[in-house]
Short mmCIF file of C-alpha atoms and ligand atoms in Angstrom, two decimals:
data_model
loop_
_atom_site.label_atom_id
_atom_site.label_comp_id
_atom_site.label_asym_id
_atom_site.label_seq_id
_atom_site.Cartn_x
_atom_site.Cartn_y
_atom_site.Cartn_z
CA UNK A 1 5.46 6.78 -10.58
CA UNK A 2 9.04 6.38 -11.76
CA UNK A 3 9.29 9.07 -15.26
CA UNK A 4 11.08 7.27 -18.42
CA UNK A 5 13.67 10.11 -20.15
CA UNK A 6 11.82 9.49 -23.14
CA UNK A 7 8.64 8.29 -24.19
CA UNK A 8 8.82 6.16 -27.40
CA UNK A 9 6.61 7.58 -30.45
CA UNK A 10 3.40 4.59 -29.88
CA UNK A 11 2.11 6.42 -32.81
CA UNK A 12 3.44 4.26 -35.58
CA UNK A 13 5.29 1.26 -35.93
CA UNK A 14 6.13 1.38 -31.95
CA UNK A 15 8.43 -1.07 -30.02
CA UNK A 16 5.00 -2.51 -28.93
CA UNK A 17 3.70 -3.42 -31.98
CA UNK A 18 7.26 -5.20 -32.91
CA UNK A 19 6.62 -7.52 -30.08
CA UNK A 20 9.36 -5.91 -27.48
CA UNK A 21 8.71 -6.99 -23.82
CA UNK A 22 9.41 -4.65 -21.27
CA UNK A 23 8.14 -3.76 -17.48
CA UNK A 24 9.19 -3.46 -14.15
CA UNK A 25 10.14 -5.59 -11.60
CA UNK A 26 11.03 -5.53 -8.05
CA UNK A 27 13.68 -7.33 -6.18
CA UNK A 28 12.50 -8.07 -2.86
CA UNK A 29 13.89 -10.19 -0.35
CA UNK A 30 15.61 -10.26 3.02
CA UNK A 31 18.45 -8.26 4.07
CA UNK A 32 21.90 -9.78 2.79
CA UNK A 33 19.78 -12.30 0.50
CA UNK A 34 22.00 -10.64 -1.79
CA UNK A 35 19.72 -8.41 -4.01
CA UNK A 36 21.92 -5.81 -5.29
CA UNK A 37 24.45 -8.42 -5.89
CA UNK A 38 22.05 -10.16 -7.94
CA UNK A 39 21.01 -6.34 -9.87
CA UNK A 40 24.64 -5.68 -10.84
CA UNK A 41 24.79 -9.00 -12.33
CA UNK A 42 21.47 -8.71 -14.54
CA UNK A 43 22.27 -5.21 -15.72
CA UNK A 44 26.15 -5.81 -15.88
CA UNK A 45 27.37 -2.83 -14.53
CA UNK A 46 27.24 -1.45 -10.73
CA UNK A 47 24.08 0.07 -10.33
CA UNK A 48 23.51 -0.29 -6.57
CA UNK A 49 26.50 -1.06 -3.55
CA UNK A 50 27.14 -4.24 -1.95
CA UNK A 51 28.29 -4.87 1.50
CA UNK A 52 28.59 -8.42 4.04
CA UNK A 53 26.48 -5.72 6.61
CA UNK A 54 22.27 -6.45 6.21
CA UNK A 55 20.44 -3.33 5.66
CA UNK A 56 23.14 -1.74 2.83
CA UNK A 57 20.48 -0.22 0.28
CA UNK A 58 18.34 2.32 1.89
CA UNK A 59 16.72 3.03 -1.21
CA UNK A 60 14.56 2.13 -4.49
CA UNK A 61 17.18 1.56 -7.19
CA UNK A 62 16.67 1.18 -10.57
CA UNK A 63 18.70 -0.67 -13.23
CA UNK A 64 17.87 -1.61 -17.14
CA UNK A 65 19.01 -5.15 -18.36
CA UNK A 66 19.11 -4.17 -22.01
CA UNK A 67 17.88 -7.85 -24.09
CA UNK A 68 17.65 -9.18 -27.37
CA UNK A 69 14.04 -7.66 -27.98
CA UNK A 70 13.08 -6.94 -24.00
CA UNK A 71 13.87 -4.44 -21.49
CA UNK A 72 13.75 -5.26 -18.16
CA UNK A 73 13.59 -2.28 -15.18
CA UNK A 74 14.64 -3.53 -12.19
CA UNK A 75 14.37 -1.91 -8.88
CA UNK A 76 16.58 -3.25 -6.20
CA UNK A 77 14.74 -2.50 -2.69
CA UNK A 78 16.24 -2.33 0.90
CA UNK A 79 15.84 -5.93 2.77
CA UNK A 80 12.51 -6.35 4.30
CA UNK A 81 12.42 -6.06 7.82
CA UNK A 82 10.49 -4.71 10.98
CA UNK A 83 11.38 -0.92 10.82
CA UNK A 84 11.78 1.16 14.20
CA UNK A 85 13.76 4.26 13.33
CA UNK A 86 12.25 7.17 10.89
CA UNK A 87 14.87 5.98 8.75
CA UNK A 88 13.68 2.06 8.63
CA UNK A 89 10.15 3.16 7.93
CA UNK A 90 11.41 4.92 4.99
CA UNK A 91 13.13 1.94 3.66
CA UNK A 92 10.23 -0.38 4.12
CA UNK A 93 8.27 2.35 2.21
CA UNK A 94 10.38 1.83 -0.99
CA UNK A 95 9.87 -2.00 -0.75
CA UNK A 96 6.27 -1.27 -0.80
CA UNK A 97 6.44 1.38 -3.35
CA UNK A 98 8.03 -0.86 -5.68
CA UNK A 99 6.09 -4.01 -4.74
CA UNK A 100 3.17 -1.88 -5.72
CA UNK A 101 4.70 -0.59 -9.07
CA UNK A 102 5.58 -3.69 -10.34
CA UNK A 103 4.46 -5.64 -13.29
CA UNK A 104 6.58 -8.67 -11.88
CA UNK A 105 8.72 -9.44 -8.64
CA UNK A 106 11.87 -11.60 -7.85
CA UNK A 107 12.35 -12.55 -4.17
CA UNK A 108 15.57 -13.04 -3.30
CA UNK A 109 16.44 -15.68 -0.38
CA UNK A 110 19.86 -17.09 0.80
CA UNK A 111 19.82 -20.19 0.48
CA UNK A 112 23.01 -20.74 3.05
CA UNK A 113 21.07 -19.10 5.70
CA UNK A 114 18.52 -21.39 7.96
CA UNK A 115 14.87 -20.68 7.00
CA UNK A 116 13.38 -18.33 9.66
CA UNK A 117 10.55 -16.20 10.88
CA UNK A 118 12.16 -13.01 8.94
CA UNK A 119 11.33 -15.52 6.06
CA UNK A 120 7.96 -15.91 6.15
CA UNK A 121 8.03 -12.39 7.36
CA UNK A 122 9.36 -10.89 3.59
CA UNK A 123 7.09 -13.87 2.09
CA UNK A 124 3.62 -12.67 3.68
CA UNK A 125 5.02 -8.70 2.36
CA UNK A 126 4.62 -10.37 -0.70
CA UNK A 127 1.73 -12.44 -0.59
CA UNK A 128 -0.13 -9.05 0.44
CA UNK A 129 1.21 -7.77 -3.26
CA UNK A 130 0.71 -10.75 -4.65
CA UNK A 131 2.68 -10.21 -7.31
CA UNK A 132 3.64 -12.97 -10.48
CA UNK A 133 6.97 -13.69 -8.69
CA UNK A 134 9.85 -15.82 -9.77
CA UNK A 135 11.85 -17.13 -6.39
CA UNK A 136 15.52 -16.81 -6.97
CA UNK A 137 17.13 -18.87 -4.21
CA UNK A 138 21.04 -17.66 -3.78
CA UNK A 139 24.16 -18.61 -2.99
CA UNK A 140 23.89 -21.88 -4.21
CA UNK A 141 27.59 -21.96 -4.29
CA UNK A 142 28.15 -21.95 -0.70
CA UNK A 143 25.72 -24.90 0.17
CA UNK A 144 25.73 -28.32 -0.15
CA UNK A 145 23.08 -29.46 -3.22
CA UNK A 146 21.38 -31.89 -0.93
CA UNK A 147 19.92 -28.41 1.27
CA UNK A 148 17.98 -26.96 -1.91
CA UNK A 149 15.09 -29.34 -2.45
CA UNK A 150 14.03 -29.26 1.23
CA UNK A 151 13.70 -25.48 0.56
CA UNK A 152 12.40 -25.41 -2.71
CA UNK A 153 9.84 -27.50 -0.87
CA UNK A 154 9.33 -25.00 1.92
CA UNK A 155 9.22 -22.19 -0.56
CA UNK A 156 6.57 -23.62 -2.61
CA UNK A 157 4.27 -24.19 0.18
CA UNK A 158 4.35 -20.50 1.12
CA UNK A 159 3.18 -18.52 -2.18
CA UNK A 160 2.71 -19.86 -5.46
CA UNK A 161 5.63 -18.84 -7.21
CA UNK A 162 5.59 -18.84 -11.33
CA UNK A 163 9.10 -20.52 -11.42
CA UNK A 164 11.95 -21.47 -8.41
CA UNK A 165 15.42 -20.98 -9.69
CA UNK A 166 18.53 -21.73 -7.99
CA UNK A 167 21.10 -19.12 -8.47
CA UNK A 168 24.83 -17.86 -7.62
CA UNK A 169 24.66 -13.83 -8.00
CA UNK A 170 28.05 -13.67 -7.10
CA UNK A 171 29.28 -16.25 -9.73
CA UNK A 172 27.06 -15.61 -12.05
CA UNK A 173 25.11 -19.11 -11.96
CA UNK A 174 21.33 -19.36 -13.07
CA UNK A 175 21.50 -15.80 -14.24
CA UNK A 176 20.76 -16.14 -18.11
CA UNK A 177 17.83 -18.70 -17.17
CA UNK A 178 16.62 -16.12 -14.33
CA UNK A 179 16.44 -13.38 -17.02
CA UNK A 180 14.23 -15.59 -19.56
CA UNK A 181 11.91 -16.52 -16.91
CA UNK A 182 11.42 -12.67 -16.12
CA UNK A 183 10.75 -11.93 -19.61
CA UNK A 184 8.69 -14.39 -19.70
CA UNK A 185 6.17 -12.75 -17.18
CA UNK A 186 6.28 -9.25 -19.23
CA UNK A 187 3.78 -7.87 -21.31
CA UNK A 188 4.15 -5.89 -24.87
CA UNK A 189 5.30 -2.75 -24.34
CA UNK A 190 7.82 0.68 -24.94
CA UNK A 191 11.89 0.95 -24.26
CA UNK A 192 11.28 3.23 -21.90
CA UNK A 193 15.23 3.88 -21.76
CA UNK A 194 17.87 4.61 -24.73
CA UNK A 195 20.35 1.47 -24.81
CA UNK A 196 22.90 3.35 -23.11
CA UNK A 197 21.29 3.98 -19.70
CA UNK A 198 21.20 1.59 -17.29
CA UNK A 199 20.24 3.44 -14.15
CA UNK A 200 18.41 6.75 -13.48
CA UNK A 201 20.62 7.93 -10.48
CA UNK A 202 21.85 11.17 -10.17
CA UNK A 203 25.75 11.58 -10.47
CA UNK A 204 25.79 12.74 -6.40
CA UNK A 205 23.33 10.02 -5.38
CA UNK A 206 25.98 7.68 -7.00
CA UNK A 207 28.78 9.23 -5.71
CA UNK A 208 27.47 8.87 -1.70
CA UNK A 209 26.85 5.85 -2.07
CA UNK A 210 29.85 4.23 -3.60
CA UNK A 211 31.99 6.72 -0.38
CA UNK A 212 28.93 4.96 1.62
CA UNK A 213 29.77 1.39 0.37
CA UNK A 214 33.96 1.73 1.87
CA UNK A 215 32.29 3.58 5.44
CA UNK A 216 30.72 0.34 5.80
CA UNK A 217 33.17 -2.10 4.59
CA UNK A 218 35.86 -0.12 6.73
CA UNK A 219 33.41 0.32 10.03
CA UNK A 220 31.43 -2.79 10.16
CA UNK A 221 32.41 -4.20 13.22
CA UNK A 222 31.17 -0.39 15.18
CA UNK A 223 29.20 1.25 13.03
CA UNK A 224 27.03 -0.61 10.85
CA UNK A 225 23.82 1.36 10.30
CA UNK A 226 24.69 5.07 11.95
CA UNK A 227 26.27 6.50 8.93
CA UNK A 228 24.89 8.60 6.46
CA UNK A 229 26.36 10.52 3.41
CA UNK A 230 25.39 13.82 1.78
CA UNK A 231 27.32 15.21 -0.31
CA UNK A 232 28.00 19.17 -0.07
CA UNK A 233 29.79 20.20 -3.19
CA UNK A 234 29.62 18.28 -6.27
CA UNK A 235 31.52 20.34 -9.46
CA UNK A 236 32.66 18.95 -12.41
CA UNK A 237 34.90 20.39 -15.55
CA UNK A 238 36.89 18.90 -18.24
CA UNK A 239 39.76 17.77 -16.03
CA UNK A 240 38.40 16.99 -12.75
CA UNK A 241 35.56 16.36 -10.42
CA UNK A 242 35.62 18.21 -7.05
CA UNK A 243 33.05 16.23 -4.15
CA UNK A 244 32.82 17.55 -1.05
CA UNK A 245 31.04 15.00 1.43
CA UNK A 246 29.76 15.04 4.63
CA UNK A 247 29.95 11.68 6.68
CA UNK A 248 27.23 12.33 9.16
CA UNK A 249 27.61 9.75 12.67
CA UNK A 250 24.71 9.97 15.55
CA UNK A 251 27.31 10.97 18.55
CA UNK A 252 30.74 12.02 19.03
CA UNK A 253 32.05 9.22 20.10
CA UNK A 254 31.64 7.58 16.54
CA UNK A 255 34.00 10.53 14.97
CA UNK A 256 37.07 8.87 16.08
CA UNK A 257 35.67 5.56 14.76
CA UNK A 258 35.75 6.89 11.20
CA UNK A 259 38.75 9.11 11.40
CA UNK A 260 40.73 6.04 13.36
CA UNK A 261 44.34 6.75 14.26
CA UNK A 262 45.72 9.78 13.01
CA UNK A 263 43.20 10.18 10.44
CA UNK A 264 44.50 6.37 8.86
CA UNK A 265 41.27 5.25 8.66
CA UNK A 266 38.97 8.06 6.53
CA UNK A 267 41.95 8.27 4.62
CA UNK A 268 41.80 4.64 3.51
CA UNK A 269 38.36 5.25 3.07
CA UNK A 270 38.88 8.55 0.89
CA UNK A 271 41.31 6.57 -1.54
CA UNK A 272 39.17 3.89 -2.29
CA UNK A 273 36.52 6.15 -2.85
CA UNK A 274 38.33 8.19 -5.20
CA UNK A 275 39.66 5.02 -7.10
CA UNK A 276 36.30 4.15 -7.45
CA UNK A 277 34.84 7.67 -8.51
CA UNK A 278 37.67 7.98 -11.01
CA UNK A 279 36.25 5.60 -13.04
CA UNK A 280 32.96 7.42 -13.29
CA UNK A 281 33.86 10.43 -13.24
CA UNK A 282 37.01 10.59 -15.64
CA UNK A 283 39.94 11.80 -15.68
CA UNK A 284 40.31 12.94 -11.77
CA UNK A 285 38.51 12.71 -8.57
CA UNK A 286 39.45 15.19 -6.31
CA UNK A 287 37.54 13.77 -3.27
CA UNK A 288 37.19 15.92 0.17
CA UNK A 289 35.73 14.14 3.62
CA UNK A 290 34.32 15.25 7.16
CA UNK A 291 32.49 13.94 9.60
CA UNK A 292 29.41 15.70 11.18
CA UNK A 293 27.44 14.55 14.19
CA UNK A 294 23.76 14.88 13.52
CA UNK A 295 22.16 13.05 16.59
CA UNK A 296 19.31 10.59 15.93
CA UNK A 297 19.49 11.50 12.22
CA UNK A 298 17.98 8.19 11.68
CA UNK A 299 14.79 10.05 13.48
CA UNK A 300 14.96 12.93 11.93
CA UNK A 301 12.63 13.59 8.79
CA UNK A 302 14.94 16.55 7.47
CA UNK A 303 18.02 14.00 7.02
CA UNK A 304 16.26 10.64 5.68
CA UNK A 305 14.37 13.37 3.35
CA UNK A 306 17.73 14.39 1.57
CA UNK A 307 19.08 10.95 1.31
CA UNK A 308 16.40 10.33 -1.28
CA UNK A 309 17.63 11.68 -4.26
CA UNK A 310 14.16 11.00 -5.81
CA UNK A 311 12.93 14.50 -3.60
CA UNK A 312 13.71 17.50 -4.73
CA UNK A 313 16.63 19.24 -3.71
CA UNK A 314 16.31 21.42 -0.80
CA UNK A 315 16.45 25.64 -1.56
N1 GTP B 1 28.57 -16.85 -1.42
C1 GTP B 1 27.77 -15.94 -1.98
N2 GTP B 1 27.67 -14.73 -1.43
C2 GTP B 1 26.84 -13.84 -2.03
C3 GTP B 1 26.09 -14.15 -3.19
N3 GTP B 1 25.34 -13.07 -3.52
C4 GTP B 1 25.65 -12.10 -2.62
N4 GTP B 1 26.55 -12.56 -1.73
C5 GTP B 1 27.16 -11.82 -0.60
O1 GTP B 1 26.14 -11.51 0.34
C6 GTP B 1 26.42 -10.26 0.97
C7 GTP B 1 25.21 -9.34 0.83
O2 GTP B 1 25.05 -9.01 -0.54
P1 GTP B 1 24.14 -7.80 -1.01
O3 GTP B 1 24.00 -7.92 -2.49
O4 GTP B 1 24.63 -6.53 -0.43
O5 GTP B 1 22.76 -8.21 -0.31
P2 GTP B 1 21.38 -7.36 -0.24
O6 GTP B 1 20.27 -8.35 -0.30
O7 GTP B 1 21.39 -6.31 -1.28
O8 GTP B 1 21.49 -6.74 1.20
P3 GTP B 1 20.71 -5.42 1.80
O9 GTP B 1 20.91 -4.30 0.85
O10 GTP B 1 21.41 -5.20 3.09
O11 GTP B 1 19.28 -5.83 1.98
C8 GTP B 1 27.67 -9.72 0.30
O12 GTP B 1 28.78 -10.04 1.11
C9 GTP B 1 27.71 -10.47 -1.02
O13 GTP B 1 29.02 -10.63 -1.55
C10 GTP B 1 26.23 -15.47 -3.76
O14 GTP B 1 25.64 -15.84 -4.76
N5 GTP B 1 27.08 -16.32 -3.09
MG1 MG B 2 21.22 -4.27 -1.11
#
């Protein structure tokens, strides 16, 4: 069960009683439907990273779209697929965690992508939930309008979905009517966050994932799934932030793959990073890198265990 910082006071005059809507709701979908695309863009800040490689988010991310008289906790999930590593089983453990945690879903589905049996894969995941979902079908901009009712057709044969929106999460299309429908399938109940937090990630979680997020977009043509991040050293005072992060690969032969020549490559990789972590963590970033080969740590429980920042830390 996810824990809110604070529990409203229900004892008087609560957010309940004033009518406020709030709840959870999963994002579900298939990889690169564009999920945390579509999370950034309801909550308005960068909660969870975004790649063009399927199978970015490993984990269950949460992020708070503050509304006019609702709250809305989202949790972005990792794409549903057929899991054969320790590592996939994890991820397909968070989809079902927050499938089963929800008051609400959205499914996700690109829209520019042909309809397949990974489809109806993610749609019977959800039928076995059978959550009140609303289908958001994406990337509307990058498809000819003629394609959509055919698939809203498909769609609505499958599950009975409350409402079938057509969005752009990249553009920003359909958002503002996406959000009313979702509020729409809330109940009464607490702000269980302070207006000012929009995620519940730990500052290191964060930070691995956004040095993550440039490993990917920097390796995707070799090494789209065998990197991991854990950071080593995370200290922070008045005038700068010192991380210390190891890039774990699966063999040897992928250390010169993120080093590339001379070191170009993790230094391209560090500087974007740091741009990036700068703005978090204010004024300076002072951002260290190394690789370590960990092989099969998609196997092995110890690893996948400390990439979940929801476990506690090791002693
Ligand atoms: N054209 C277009 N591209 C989009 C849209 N939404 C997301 N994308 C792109 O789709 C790719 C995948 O986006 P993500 O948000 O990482 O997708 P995801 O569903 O979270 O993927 P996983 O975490 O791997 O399951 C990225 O290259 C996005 O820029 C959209 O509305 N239009
Ligand atoms: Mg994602």
């Amino acid at each position: 069960m996810i824990q809110a910082p604070s529990m409203p006071d229900l004892s008087e005059a609560s957010a309940a009683e004033r009518g406020f809507k709030s709840g959870f709701v999963a994002i579900v979908g298939r990889p690169n439907a564009g999920k945390s695309t579509l999370i950034n863009a309801l909550v308005g800040a960068k909660v969870s990273i975004v790649t063009p490689v399927p199978q970015t988010t490993r984990n269950r991310i949460l992020g708070v779209a503050h509304r006019p008289g609702a709250q809305i906790i989202f949790m972005d999930t990792p794409g549903i697929h057929k899991p054969l590593s320790h590592l996939n089983q994890q991820m397909m453990t968070f989809v079902r965690q927050a499938l089963a945690e929800r008051e609400a879903a959205l499914f996700v589905a690109d829209a520019s992508a042909p309809f397949g049996k990974g489809d109806e894969y993610a749609v019977q995941l959800l039928k076995s939930y059978a959550p009140p979902t609303i289908l958001a079908l994406n990337k509307i901009d990058a498809i000819p309008k003629k394609r959509l009712l055919p698939l809203i057709d498909r769609y609505a044969k499958l599950y009975e979905f409350r409402e079938i929106i057509p969005i752009s999460a990249l553009h920003g299309e359909g958002l503002t009517e996406l959000a009313e429908a979702t509020v729409k399938l809330l109940r009464d109940g607490p702000e269980y966050f302070p207006p000012d937090v929009y995620t519940d990630q730990p500052e290191r979680f964060l930070a691995a994932e956004i040095i993550r997020e440039k490993i990917i977009r920097h390796t995707r043509q070799e090494l789209p799934y065998a990197t991991a991040v854990l950071i080593e050293k995370f200290e922070e005072s008045d005038t700068l932030t010192r991380i210390h992060a190891a890039i774990v690969v699966e063999k040897e032969s992928q250390r010169p793959i993120i080093l590339g020549a001379g070191g170009a490559r993790i230094k391209q990789i560090g500087t974007e990073a740091r741009q990036e972590l700068e703005k978090l963590f204010p004024p300076k970033v002072f951002l260290e890198l190394f690789v370590r080969v960990a092989p099969q740590w998609r196997d092995d429980r110890a690893v996948v265990a400390a990439l979940d920042y929801r476990n506690p830390a090791p002693e």
